[in-house]
PDB file of C-alpha atoms in Angstrom:
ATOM      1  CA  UNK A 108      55.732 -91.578  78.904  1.00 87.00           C
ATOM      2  CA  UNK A 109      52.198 -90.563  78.696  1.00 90.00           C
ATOM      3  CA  UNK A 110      49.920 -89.253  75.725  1.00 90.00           C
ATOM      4  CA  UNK A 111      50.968 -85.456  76.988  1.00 94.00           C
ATOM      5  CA  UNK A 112      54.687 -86.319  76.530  1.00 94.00           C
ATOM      6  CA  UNK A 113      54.137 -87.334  72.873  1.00 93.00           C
ATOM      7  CA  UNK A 114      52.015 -84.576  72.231  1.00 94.00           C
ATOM      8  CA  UNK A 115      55.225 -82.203  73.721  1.00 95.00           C
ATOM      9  CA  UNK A 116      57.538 -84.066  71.762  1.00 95.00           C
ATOM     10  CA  UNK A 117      55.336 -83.999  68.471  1.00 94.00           C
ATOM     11  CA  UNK A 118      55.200 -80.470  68.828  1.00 95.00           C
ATOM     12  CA  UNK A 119      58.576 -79.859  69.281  1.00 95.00           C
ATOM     13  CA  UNK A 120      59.495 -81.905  66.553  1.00 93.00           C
ATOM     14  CA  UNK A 121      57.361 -79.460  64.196  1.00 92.00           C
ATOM     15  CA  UNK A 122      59.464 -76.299  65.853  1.00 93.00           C
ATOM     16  CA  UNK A 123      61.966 -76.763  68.038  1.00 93.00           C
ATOM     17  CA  UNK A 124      62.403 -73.045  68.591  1.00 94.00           C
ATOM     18  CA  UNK A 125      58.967 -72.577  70.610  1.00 95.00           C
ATOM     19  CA  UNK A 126      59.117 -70.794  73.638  1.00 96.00           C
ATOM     20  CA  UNK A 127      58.151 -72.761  76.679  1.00 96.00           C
ATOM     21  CA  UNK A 128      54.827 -70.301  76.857  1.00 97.00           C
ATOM     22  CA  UNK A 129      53.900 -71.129  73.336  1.00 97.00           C
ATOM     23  CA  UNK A 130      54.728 -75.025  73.789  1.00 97.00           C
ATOM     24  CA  UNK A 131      52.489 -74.990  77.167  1.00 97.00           C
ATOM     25  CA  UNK A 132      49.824 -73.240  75.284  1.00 97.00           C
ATOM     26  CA  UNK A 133      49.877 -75.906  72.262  1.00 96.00           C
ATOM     27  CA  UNK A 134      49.935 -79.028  74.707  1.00 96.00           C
ATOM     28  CA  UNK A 135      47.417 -77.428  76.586  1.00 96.00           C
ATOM     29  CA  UNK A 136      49.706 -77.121  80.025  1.00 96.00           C
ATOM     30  CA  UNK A 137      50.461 -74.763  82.752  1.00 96.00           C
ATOM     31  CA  UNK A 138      53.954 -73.355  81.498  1.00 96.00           C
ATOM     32  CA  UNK A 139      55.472 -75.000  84.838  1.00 96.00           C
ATOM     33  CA  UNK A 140      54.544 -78.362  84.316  1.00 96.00           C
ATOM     34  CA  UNK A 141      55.418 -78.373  80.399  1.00 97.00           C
ATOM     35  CA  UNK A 142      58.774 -77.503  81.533  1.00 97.00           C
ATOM     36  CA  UNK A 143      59.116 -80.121  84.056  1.00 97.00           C
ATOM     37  CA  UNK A 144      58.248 -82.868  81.400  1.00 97.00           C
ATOM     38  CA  UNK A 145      60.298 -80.807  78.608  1.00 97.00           C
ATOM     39  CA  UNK A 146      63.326 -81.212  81.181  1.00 97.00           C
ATOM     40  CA  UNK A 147      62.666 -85.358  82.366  1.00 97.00           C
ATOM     41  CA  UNK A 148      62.318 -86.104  78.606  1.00 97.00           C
ATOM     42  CA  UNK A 149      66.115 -84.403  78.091  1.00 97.00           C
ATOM     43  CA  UNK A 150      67.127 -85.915  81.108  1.00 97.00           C
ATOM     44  CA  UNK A 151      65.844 -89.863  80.082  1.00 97.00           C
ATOM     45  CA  UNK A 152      67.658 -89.129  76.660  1.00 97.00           C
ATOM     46  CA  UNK A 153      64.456 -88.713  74.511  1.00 96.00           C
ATOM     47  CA  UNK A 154      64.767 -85.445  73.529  1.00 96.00           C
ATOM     48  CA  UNK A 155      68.705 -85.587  72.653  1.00 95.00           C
ATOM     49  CA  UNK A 156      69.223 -81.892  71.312  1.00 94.00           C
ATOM     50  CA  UNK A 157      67.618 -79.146  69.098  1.00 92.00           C
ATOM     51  CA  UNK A 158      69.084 -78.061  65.846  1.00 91.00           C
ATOM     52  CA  UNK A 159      68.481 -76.176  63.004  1.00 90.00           C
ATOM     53  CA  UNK A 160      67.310 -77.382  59.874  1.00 90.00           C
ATOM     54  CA  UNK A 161      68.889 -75.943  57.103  1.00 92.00           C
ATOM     55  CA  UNK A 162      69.066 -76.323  53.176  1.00 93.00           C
ATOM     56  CA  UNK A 163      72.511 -78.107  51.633  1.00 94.00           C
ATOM     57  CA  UNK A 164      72.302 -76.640  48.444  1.00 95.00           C
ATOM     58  CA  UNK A 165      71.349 -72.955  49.931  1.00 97.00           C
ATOM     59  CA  UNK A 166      75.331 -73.800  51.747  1.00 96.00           C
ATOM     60  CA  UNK A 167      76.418 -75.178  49.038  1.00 96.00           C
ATOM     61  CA  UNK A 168      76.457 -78.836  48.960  1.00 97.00           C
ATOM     62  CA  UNK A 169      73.789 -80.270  46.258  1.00 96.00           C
ATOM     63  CA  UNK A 170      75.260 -83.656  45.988  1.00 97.00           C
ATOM     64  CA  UNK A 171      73.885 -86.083  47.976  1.00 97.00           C
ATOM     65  CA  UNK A 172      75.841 -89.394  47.771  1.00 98.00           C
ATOM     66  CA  UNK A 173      74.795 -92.914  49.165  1.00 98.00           C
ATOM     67  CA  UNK A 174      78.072 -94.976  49.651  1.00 98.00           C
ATOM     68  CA  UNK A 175      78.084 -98.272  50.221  1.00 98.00           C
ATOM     69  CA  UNK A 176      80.562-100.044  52.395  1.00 98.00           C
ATOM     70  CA  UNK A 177      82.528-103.710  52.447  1.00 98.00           C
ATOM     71  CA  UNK A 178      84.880-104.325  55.004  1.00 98.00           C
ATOM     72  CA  UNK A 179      87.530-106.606  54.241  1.00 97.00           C
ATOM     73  CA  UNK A 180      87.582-108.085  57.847  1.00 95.00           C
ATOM     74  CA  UNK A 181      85.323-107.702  60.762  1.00 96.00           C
ATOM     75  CA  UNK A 182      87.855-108.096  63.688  1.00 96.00           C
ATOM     76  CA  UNK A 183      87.517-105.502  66.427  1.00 97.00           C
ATOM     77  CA  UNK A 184      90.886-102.959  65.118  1.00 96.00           C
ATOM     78  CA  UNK A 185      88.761-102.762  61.928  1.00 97.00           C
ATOM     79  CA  UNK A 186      85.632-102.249  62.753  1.00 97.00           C
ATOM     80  CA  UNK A 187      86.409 -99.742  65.582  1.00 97.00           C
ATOM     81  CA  UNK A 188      89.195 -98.235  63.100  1.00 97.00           C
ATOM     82  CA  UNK A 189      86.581 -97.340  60.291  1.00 98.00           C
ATOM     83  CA  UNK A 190      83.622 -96.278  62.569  1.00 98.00           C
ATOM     84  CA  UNK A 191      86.582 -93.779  64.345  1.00 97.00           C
ATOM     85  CA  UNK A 192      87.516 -92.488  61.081  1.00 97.00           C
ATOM     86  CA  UNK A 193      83.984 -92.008  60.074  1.00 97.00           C
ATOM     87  CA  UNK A 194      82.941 -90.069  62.247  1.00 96.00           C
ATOM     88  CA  UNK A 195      85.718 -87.409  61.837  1.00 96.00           C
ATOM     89  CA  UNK A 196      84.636 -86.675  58.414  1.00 97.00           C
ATOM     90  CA  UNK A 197      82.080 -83.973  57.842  1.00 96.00           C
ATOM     91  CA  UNK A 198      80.959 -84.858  54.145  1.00 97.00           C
ATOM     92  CA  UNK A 199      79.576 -88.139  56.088  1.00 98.00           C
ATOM     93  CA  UNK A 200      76.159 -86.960  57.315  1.00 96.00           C
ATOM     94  CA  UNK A 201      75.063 -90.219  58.559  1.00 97.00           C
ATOM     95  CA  UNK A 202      76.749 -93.660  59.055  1.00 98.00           C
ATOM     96  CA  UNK A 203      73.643 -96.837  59.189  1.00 98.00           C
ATOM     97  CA  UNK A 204      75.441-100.473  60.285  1.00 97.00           C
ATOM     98  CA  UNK A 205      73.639-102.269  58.051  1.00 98.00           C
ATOM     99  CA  UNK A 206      72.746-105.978  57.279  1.00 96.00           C
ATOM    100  CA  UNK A 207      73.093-107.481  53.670  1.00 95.00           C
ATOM    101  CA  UNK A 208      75.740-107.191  51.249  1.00 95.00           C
ATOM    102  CA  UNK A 209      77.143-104.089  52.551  1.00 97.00           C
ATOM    103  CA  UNK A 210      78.462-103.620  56.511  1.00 98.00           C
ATOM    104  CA  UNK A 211      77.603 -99.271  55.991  1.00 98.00           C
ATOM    105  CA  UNK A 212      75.774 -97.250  54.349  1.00 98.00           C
ATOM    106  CA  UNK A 213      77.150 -93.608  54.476  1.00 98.00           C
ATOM    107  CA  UNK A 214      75.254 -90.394  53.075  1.00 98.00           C
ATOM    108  CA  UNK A 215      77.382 -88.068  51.921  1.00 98.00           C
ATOM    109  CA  UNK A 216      77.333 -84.416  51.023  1.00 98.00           C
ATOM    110  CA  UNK A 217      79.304 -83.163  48.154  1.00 97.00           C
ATOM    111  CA  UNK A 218      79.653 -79.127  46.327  1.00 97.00           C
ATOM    112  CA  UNK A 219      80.080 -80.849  42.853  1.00 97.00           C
ATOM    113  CA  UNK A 220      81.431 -84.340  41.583  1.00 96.00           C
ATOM    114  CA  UNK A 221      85.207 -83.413  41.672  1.00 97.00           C
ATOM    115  CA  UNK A 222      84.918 -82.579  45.472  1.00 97.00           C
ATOM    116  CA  UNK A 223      82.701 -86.284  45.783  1.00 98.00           C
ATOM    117  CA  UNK A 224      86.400 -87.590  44.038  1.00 97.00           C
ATOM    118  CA  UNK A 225      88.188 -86.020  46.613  1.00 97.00           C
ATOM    119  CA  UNK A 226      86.590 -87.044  49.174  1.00 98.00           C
ATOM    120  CA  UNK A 227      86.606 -90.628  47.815  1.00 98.00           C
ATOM    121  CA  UNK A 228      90.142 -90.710  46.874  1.00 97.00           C
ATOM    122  CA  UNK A 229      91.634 -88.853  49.911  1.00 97.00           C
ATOM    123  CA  UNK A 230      89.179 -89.434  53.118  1.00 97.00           C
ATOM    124  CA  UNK A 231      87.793 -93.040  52.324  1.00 97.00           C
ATOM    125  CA  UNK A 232      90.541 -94.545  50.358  1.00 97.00           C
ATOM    126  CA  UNK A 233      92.778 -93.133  53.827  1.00 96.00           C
ATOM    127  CA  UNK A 234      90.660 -95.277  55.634  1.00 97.00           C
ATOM    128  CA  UNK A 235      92.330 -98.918  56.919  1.00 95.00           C
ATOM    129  CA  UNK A 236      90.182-102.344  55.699  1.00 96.00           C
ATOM    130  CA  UNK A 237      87.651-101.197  53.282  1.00 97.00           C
ATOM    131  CA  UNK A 238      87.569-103.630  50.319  1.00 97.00           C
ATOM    132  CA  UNK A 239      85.178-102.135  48.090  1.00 97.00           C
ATOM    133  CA  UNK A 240      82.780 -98.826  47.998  1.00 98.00           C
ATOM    134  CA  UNK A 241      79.745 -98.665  45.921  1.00 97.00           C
ATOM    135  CA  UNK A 242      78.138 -95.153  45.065  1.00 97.00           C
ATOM    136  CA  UNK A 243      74.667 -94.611  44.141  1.00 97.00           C
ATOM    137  CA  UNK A 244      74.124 -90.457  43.241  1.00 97.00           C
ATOM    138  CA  UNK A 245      70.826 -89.222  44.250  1.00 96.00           C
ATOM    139  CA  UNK A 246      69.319 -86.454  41.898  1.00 94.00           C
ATOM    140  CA  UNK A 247      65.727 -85.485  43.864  1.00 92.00           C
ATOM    141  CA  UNK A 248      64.257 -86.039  46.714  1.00 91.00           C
ATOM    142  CA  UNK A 249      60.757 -87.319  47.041  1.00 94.00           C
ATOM    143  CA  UNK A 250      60.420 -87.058  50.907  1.00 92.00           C
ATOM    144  CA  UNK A 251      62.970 -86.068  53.510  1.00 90.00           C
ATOM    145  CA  UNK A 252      61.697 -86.166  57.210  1.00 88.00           C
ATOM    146  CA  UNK A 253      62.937 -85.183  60.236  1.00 86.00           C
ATOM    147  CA  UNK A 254      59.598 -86.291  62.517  1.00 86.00           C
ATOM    148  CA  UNK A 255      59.197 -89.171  63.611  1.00 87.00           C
ATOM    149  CA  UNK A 256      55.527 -91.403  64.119  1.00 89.00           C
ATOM    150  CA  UNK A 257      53.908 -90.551  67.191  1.00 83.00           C
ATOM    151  CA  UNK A 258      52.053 -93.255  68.607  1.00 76.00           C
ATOM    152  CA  UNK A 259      51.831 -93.744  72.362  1.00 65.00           C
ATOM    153  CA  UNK A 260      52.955 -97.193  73.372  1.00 67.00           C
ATOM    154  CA  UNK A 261      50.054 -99.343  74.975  1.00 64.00           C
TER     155      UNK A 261
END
């Protein structure tokens, strides 16, 4: 990757929804050639999909949840077994292995603190070898990104 490719991804991270035209215009490229790198940075798995960002409370979900996870045992069935049922729930967001007292840290999504119970009581509780769950509620946000640094490798 080249300082051109980070300057195409950079852009697109700020809007994803540019037209090829208007991308090749900000990068300073022919419209031909910004699509040829647009298409070997999908290909190589750097640019991994386009989505839309959108507010959780505006849909309905203003609980943000940070769960913390123990796992009783670490053997292959269990570990495979929780990250299988994990990633079949939607309220989970995102799932970070993690190194420390807890094996996962899980955000969550919630519409109000009886739905959070719910979820705790019949998704995670559901769930084979977890022997504890910590839950820290957050109530702001100071920064949420979605960019990440740009530096060109040397």
């Amino acid at each position: 990757m080249d300082s051109k490719d980070y300057q195409i991804i950079g852009t697109l991270m700020r809007d994803g929804r540019l037209s090829n035209q208007d991308l090749a215009a900000q990068v300073n490229l022919s419209p031909s050639p910004c699509l040829r790198r647009v298409r070997l940075l999908e290909e190589a798995g750097v640019i991994t999909g386009y989505t839309a960002l959108v507010d959780q409370k505006a849909l309905g979900f203003p609980i943000t949840v940070f769960v913390g996870i123990k796992l009783s045992r670490h053997d292959k069935v269990t570990v495979q077994g929780f990250e299988s049922a994990i990633g079949a729930i939607d309220e989970i967001i995102d799932c970070f292995l993690m190194t420390g007292e807890i094996d996962y840290l899980l955000r969550v999504v919630a519409r109000d603190l009886d739905g959070y119970e719910h979820f705790v009581r019949e998704k995670l509780h559901a769930i084979e070898g977890i022997a504890s769950i910590d839950t820290s509620l957050a109530y702001g946000v100071v920064k949420q990104g979605h960019s990440l640094p740009l530096t060109p490798r040397p």
